[in-house]
Short mmCIF file of C-alpha atoms and ligand atoms in Angstrom, two decimals:
data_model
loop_
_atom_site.label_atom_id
_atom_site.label_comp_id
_atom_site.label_asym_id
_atom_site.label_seq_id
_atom_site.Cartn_x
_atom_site.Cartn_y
_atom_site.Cartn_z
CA UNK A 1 -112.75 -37.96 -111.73
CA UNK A 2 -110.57 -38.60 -114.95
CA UNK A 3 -108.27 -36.21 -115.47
CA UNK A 4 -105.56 -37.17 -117.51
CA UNK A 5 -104.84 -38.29 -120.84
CA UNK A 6 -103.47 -41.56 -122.06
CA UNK A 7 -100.01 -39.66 -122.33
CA UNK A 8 -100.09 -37.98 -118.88
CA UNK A 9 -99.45 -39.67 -115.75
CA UNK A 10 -102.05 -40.74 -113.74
CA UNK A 11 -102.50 -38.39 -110.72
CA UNK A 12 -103.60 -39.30 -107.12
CA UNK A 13 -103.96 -37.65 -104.04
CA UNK A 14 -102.73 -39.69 -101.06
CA UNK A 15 -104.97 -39.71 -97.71
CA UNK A 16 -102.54 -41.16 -95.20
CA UNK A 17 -97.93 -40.56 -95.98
CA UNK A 18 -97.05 -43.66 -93.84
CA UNK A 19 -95.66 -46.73 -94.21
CA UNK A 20 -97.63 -48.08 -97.11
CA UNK A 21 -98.36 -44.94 -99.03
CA UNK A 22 -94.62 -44.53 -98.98
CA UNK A 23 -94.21 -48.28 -100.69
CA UNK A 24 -96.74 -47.46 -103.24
CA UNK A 25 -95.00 -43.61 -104.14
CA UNK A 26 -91.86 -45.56 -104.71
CA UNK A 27 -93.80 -46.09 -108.20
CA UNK A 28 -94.24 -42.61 -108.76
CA UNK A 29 -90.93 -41.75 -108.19
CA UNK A 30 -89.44 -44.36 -110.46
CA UNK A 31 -91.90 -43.79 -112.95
CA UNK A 32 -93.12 -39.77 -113.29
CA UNK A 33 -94.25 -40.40 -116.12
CA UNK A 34 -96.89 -43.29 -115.49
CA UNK A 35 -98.03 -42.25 -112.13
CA UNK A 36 -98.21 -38.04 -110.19
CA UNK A 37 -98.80 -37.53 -106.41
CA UNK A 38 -101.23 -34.40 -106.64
CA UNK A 39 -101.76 -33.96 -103.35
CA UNK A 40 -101.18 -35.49 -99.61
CA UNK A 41 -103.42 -35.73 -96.94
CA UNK A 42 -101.96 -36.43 -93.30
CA UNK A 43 -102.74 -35.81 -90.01
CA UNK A 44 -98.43 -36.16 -89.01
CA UNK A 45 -96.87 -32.84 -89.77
CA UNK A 46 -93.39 -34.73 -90.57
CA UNK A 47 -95.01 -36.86 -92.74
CA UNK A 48 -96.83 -34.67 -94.75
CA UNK A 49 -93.92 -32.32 -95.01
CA UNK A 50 -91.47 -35.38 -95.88
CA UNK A 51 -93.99 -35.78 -98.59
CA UNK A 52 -94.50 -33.18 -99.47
CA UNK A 53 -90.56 -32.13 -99.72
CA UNK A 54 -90.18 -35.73 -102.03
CA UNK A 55 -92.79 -34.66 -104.53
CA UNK A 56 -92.35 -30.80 -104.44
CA UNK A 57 -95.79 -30.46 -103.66
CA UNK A 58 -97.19 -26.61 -103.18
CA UNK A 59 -98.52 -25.87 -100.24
CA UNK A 60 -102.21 -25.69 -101.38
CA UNK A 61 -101.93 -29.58 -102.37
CA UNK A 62 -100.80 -30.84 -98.66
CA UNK A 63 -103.98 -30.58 -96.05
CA UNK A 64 -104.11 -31.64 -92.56
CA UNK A 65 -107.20 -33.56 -92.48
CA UNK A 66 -109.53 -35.34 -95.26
CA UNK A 67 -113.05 -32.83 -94.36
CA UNK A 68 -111.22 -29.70 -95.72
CA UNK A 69 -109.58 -31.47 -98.90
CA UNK A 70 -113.11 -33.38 -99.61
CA UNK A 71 -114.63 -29.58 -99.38
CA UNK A 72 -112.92 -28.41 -101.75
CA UNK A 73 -111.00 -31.47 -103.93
CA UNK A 74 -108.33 -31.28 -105.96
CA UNK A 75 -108.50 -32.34 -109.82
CA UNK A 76 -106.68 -35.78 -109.79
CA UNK A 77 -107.38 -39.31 -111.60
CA UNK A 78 -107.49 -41.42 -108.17
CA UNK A 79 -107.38 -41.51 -104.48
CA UNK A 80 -105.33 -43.67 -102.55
CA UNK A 81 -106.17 -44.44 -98.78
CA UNK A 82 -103.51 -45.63 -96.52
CA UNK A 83 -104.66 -44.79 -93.05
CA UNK A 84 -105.41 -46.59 -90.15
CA UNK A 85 -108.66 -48.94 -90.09
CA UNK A 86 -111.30 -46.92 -88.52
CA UNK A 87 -110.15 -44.42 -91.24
CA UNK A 88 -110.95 -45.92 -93.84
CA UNK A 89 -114.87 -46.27 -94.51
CA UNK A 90 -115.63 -42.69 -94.66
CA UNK A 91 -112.88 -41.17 -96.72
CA UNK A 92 -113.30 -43.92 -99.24
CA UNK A 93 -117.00 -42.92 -99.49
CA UNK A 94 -116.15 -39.40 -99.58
CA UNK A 95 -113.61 -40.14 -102.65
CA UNK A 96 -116.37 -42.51 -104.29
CA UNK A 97 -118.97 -39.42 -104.15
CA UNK A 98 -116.68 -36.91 -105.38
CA UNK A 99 -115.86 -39.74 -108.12
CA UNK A 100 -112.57 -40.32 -108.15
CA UNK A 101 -111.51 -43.83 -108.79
CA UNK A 102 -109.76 -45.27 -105.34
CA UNK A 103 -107.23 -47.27 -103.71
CA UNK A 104 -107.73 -48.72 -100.77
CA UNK A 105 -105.61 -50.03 -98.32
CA UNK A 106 -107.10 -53.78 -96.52
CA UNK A 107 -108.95 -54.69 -95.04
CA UNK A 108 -111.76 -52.15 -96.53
CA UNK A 109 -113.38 -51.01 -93.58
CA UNK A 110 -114.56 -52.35 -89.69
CA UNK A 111 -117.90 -53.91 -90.43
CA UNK A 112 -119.27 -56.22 -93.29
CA UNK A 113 -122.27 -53.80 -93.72
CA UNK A 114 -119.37 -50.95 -94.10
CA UNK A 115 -117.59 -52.81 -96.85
CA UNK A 116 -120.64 -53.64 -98.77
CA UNK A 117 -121.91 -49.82 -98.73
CA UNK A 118 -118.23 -49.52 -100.26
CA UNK A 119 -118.81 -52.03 -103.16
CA UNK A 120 -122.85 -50.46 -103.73
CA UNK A 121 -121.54 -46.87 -103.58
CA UNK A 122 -118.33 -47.74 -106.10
CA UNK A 123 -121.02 -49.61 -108.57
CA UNK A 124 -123.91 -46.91 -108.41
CA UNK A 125 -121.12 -44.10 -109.41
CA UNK A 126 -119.35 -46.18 -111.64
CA UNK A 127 -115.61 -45.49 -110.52
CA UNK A 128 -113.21 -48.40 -109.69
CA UNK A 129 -112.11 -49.56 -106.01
CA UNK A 130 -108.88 -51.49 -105.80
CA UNK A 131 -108.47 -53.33 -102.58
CA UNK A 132 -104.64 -53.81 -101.72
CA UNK A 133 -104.65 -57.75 -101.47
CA UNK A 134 -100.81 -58.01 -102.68
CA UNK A 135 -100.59 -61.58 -102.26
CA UNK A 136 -102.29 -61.70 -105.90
CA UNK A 137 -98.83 -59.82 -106.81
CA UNK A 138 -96.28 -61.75 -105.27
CA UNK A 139 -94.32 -64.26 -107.75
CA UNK A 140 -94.51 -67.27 -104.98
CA UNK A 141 -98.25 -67.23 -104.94
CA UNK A 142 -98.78 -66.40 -108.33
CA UNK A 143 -96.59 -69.67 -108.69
CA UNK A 144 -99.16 -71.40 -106.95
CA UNK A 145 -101.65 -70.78 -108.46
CA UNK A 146 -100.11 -71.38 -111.71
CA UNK A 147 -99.28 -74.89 -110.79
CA UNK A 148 -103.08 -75.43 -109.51
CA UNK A 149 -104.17 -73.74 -112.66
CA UNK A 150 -102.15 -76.13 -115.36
CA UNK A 151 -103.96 -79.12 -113.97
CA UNK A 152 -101.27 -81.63 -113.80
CA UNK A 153 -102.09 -82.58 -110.01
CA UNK A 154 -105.29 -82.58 -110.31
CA UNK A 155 -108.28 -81.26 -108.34
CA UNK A 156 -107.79 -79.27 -104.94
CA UNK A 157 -109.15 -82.03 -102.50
CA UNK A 158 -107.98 -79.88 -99.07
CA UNK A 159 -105.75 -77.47 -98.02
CA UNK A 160 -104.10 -76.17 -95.19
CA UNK A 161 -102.89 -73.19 -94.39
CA UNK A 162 -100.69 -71.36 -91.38
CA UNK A 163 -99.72 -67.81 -91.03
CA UNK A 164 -96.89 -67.79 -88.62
CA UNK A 165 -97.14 -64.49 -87.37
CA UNK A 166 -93.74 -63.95 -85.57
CA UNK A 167 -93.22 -62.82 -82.04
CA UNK A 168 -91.57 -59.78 -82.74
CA UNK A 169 -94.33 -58.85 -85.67
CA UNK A 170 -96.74 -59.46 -83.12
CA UNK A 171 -95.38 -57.61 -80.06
CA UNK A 172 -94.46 -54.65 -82.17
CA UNK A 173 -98.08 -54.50 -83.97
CA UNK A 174 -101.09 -56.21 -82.46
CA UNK A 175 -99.50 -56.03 -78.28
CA UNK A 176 -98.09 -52.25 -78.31
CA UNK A 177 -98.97 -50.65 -81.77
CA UNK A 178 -101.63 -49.97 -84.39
CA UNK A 179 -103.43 -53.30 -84.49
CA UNK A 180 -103.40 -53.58 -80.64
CA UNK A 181 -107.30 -52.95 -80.51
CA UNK A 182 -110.49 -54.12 -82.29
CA UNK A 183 -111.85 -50.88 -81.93
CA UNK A 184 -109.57 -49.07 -83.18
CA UNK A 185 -108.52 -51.34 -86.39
CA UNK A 186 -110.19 -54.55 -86.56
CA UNK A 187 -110.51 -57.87 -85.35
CA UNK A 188 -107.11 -59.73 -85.83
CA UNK A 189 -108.35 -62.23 -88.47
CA UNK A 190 -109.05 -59.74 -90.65
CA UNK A 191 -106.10 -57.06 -89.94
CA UNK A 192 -103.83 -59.32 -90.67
CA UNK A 193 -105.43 -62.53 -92.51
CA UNK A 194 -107.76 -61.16 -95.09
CA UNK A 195 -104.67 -61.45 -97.57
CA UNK A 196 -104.52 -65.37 -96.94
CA UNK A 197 -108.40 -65.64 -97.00
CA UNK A 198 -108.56 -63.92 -100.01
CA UNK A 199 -105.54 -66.10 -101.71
CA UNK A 200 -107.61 -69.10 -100.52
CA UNK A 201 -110.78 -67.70 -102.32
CA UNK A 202 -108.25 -67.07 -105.34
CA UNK A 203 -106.79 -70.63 -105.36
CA UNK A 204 -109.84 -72.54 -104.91
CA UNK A 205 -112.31 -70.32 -107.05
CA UNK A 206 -115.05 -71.69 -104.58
CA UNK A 207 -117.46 -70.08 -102.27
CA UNK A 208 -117.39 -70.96 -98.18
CA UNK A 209 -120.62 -72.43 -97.25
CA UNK A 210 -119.96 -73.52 -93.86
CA UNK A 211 -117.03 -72.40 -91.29
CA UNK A 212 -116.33 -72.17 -87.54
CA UNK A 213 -113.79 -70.38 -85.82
CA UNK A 214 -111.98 -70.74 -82.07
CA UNK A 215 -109.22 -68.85 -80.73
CA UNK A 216 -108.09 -65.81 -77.41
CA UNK A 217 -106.14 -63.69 -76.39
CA UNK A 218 -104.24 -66.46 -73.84
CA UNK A 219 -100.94 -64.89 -72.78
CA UNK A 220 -100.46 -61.09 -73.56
CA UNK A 221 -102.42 -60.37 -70.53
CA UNK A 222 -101.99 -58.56 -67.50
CA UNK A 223 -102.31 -62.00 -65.12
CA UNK A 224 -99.54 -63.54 -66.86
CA UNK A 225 -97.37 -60.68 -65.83
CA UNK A 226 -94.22 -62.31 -64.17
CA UNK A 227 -94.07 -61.14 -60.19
CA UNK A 228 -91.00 -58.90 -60.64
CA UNK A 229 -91.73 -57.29 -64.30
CA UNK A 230 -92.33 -54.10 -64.62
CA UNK A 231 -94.07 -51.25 -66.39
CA UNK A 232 -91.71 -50.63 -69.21
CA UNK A 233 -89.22 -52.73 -70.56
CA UNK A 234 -86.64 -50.18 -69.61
CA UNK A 235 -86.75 -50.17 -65.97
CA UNK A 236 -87.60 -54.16 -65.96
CA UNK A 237 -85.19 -56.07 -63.64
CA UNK A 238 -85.97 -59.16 -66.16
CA UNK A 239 -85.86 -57.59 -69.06
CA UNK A 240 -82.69 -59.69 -70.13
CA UNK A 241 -84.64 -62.80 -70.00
CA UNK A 242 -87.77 -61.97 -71.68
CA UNK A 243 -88.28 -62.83 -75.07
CA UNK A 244 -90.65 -59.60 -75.60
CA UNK A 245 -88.46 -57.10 -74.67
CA UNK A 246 -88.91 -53.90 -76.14
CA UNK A 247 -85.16 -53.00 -75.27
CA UNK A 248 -84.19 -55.37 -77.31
CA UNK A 249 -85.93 -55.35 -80.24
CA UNK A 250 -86.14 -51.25 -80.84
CA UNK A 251 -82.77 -50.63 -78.84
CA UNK A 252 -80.30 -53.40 -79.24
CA UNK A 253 -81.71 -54.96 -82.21
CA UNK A 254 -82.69 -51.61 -83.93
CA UNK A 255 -85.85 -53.87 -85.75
CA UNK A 256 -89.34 -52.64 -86.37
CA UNK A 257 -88.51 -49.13 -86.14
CA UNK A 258 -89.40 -47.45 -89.17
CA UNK A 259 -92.75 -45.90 -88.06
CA UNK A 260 -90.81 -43.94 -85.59
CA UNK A 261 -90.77 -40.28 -86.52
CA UNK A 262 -87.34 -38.51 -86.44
CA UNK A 263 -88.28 -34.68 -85.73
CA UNK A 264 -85.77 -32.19 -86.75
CA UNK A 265 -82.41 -32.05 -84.44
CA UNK A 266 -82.85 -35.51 -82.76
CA UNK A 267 -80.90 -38.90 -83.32
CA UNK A 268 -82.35 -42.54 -83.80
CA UNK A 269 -81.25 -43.29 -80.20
CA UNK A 270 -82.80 -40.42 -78.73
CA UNK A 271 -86.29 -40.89 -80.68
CA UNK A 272 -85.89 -44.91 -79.53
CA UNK A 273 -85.34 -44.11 -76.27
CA UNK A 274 -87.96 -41.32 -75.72
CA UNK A 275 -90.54 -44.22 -77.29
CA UNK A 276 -88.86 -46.42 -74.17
CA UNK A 277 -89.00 -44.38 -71.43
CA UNK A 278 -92.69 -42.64 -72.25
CA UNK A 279 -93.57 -44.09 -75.28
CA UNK A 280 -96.38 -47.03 -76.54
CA UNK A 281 -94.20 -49.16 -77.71
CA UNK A 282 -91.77 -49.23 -74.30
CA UNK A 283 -94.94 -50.97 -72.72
CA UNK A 284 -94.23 -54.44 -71.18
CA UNK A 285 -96.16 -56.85 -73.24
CA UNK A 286 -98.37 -57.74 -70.46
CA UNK A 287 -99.64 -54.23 -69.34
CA UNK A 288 -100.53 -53.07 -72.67
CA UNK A 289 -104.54 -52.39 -73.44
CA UNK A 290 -104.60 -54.54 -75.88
CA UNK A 291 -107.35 -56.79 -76.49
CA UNK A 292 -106.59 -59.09 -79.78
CA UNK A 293 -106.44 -62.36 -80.03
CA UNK A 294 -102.79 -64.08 -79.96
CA UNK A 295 -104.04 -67.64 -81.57
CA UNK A 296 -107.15 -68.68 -83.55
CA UNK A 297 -108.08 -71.34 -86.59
CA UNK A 298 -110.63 -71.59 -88.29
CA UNK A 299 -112.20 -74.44 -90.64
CA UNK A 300 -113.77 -73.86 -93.72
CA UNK A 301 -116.33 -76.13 -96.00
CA UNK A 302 -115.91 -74.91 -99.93
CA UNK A 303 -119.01 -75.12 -102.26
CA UNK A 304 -117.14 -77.73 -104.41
CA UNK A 305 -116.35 -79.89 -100.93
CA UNK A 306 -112.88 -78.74 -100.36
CA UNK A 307 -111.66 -78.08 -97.01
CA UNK A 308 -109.56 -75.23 -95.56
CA UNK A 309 -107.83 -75.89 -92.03
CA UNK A 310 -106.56 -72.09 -91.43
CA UNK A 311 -104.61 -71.40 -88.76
CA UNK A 312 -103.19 -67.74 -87.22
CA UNK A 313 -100.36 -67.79 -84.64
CA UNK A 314 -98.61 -65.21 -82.85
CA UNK A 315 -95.97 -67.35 -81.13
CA UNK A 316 -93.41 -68.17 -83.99
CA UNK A 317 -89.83 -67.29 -84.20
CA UNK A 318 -90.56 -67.09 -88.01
CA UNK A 319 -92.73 -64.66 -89.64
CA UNK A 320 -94.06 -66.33 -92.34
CA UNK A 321 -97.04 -68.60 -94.58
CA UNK A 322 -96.88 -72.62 -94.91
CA UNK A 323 -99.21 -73.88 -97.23
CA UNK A 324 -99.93 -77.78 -97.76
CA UNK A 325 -102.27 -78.57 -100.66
CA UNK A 326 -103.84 -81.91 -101.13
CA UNK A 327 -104.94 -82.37 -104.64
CA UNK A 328 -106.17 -85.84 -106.65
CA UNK A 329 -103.10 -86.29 -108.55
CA UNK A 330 -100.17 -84.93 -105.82
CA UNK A 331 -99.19 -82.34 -103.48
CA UNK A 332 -97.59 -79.25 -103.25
CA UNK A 333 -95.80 -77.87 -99.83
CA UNK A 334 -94.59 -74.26 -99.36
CA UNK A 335 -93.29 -72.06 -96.88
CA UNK A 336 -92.34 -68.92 -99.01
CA UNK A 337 -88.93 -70.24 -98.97
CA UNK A 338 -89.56 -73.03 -101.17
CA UNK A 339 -92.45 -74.83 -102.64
CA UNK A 340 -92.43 -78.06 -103.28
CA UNK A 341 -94.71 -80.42 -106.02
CA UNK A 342 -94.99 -83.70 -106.19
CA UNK A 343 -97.08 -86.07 -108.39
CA UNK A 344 -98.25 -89.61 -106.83
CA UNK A 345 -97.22 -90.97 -110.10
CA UNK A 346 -94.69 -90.39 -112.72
CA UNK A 347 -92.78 -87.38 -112.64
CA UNK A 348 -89.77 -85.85 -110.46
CA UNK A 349 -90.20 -83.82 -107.27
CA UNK A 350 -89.63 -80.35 -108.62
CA UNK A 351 -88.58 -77.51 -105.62
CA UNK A 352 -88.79 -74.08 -106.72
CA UNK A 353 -86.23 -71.67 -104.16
CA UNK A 354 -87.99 -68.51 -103.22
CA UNK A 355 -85.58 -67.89 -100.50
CA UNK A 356 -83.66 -64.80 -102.83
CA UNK A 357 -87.42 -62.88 -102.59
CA UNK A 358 -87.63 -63.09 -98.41
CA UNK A 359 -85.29 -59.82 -97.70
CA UNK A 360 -86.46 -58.19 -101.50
CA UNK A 361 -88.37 -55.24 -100.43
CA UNK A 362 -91.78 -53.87 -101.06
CA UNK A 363 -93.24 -57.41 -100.73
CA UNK A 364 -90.51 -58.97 -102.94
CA UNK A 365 -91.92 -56.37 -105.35
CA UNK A 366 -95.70 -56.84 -104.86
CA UNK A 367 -96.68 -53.87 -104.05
CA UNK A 368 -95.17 -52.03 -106.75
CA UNK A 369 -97.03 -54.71 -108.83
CA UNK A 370 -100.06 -53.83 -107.60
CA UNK A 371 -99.76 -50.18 -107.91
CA UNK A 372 -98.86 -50.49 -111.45
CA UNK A 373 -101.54 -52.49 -112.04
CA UNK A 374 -104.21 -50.19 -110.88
CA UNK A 375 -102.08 -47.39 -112.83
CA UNK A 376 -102.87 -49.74 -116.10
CA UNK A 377 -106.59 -49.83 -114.43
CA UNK A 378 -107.02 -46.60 -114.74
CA UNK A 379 -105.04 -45.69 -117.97
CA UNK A 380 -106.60 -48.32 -120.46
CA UNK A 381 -110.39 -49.18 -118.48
CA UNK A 382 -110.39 -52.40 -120.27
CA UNK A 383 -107.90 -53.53 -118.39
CA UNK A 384 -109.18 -55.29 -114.78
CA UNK A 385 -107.47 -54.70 -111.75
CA UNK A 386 -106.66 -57.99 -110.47
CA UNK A 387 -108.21 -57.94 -106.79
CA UNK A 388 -110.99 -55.22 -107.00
CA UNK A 389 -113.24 -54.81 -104.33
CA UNK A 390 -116.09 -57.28 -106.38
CA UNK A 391 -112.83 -59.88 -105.57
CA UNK A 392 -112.59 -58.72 -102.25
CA UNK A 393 -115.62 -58.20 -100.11
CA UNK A 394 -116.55 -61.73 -99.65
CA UNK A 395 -112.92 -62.75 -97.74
CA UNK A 396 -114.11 -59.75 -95.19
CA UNK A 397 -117.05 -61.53 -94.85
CA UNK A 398 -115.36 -64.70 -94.07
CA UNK A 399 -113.39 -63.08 -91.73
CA UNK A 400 -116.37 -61.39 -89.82
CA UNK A 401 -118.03 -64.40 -89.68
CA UNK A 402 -115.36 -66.11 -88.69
CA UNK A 403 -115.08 -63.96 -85.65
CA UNK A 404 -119.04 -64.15 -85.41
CA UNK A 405 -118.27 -67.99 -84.77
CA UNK A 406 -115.22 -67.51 -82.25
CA UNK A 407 -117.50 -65.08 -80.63
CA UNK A 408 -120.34 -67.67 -80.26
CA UNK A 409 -119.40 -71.05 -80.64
CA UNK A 410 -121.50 -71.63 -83.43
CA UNK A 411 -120.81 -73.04 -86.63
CA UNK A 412 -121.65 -70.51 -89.57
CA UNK A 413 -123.43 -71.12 -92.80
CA UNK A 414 -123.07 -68.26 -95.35
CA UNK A 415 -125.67 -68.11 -97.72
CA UNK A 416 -124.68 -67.58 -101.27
CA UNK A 417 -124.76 -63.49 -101.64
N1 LIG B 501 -101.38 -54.44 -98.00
C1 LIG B 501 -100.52 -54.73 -97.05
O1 LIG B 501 -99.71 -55.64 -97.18
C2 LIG B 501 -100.50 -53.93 -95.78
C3 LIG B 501 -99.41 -54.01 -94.89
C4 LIG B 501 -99.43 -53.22 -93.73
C5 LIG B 501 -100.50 -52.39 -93.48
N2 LIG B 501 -101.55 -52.36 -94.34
C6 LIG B 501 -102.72 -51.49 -94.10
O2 LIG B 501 -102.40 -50.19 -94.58
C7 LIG B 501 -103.06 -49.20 -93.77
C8 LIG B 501 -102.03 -48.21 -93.27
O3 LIG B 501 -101.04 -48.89 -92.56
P1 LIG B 501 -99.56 -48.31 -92.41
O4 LIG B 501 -98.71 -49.44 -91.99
O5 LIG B 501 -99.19 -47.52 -93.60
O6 LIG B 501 -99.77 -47.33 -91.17
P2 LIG B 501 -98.96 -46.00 -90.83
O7 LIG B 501 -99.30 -45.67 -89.44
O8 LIG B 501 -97.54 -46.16 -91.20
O9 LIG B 501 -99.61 -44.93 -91.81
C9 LIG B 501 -100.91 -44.42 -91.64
C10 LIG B 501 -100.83 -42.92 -91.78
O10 LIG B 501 -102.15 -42.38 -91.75
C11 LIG B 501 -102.08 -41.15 -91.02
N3 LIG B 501 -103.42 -40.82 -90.57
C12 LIG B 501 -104.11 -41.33 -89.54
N4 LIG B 501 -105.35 -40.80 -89.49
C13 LIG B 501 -105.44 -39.94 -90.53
C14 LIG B 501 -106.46 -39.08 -91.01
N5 LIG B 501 -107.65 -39.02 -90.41
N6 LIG B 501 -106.22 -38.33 -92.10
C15 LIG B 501 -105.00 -38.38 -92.72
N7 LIG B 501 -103.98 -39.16 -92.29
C16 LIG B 501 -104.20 -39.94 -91.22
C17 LIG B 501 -101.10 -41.43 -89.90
O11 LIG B 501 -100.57 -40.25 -89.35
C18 LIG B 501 -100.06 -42.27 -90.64
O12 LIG B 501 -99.01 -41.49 -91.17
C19 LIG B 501 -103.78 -49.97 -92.68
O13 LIG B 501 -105.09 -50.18 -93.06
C20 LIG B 501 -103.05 -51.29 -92.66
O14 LIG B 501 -103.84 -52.36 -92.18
C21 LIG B 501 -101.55 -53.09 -95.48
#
């Protein structure tokens, strides 16, 4: 649905005002005249009247749920979908039909089969789907890849590759919160780690042919509840000692709170400890109903012989991405921090300090990369969005398969697509 003109902004409706809408509106509201919210969709009537209130939206553009906009849409160059995972698949095919171009938060949808439909639907009506993979965005893996790219260590022999979760990360999302439950999001492998399986794909250029996968859920389980623990966190006679609290990290700590609505009239403190006392996220760790794994690897054969050694873990002080690559002519070693290159021969070590990015918001500016970028998309159509959903369907279906292998025990082959 192209609406605008080279010198207008580019307009989009937004289905979903949380967390990562919000990141990607920072754009439009440093740059009005590039990109125009034209309308909000969102279930949350404080978010949708935050939004709303931000943009000075009209009434008529804010709706409550994505049937009644979709019955009667609004003129506008793009979608975006931000929601939660079992929300994506149909609005995105409801914004494909009613052509508008979209953008779509990861992972696309909750099944392989739903993510292809995606792709076939986007390529019978001709409109673009951008897949939010920021990693393509963010200057330390972009420096990666550059240094892969220029040749000078040679060919990519094996790599090896940890996402370090962090404990609080992990409490906070995939124990308590949104990512808690396969059903209602996705398995963890692919909430969280189809942005590293997708970088891999990126780095190496090179299909997987073969892969297996093991991991559980070992600890946040209701057996390994310690005798005197409690319900919530709140009344817990151990809470001081346990390294989950939720106490501490929402109360004293005051981290991962953002998603926590403040309704007219109320303070921080009383939202936090309404959320404590009644709330999901007061839950002790080990009486939750969550049913994600906590720990899983998985090893990957490449069509040009390279192997991956991936591994996912919940139980890191430290919530970031190590990556060791093993090439012909040297190595390089990163952490996000730094990244170090060596050569076997000739040539200094060379570190390049990343630390300055780690507290830069937005994804150390990522994600207003990528919004721009799919801004330019949709502006001047010769340009490509850098991880569209051509670039992104076949990480998914690593990921399912992946899980198709924890699941069985069985090695995977994926035939070429
Ligand atoms: N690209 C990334 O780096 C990245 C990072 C975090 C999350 N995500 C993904 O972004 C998506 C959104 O995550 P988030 O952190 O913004 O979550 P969020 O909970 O902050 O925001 C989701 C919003 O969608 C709203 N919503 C739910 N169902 C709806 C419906 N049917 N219609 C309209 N609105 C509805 C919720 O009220 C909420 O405000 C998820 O798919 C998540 O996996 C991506």
């Amino acid at each position: 649905m192209n609406v605008s003109t080279d010198a207008e902004p580019v307009t989009i409706i937004a289905i979903g005002a949380g967390n990562r809408t919000n990141k990607y509106l920072e754009y439009a509201a440093r740059h009005p005249e590039r990109l125009k919210l034209a309308g909000v969709v969102e279930i949350n009537e404080i978010r949708r009247r935050t939004t709303a209130e931000r943009f000075g939206l009209e009434p008529e553009r804010c709706f409550t749920d994505y049937d009644s906009f979709f019955a009667n849409p609004l003129p506008a160059d793009a979608v975006l979908i931000a929601t939660p995972e079992n929300e994506h698949f149909e609005p995105c095919m409801k914004a494909i039909e009613a052509g508008y171009d979209v953008l779509l938060e990861k992972p696309i949808a909750q099944t392989l089969s739903e993510c292809c439909r995606i792709e076939e639907a986007a390529r019978r009506k001709g409109v673009i789907v951008g897949v939010c993979h920021v990693l393509r965005y963010h200057p330390y893996f972009i420096r990666i890849k550059e240094i892969v790219d220029s040749g000078e260590l040679g060919e990519i022999i094996s790599i090896s590759h940890l996402v370090a979760v962090g404990l609080d990360r992990t409490t906070h999302g995939f124990v308590r919160g949104m990512w808690r439950r396969e059903e209602i999001t996705n398995p963890m492998l692919i909430s969280k780690c189809c942005h590293d399986i997708d970088f891999l794909l990126w780095l190496t250029e090179a299909r997987c042919r073969k892969l297996s996968s093991f991991g559980s859920l070992r600890w946040f389980r209701a057996e390994n509840a310690p005798a005197q623990s409690a319900a919530r966190c709140i009344d817990c006679p151990i809470e001081k000692q346990c390294p989950y609290s939720a106490v501490d990290l929402y109360y004293n700590r005051r981290d991962w709170i953002s998603n926590f609505d403040i309704p007219a009239g109320a303070t921080l403190e009383e939202v936090i400890l309404r959320e404590l006392r009644s709330g999901d996220y007061g839950r002790c760790v080990f009486r939750c109903d969550n049913d994600v794994v906590d720990h899983q690897i998985v090893s990957m054969e490449m069509d040009n012989d390279v192997t991956i050694s991936f591994s996912m873990d919940a139980f890191t002080l430290g919530d970031q991405r190590e990556t060791h690559i093993r090439l012909t002519h040297g190595e390089i070693d990163g952490d996000e921090r730094t990244l170090r290159v060596r050569k076997f021969r000739g040539g200094e070590e060379r570190v390049y300090d990343f630390s300055g990015l780690l507290e830069k918001p937005f994804h150390a500016g990522a994600d207003l990369l990528l919004i721009e970028d799919f801004v330019d998309t949709l502006s001047r159509r010769e340009h490509r969005f850098r991880t569209a959903i051509a670039n992104s369907v076949e990480s998914h279906r690593i990921c399912f398969e992946a899980e198709r292998s924890r699941l069985t025990g069985q090695t995977v082959t994926l035939e070429e697509r």
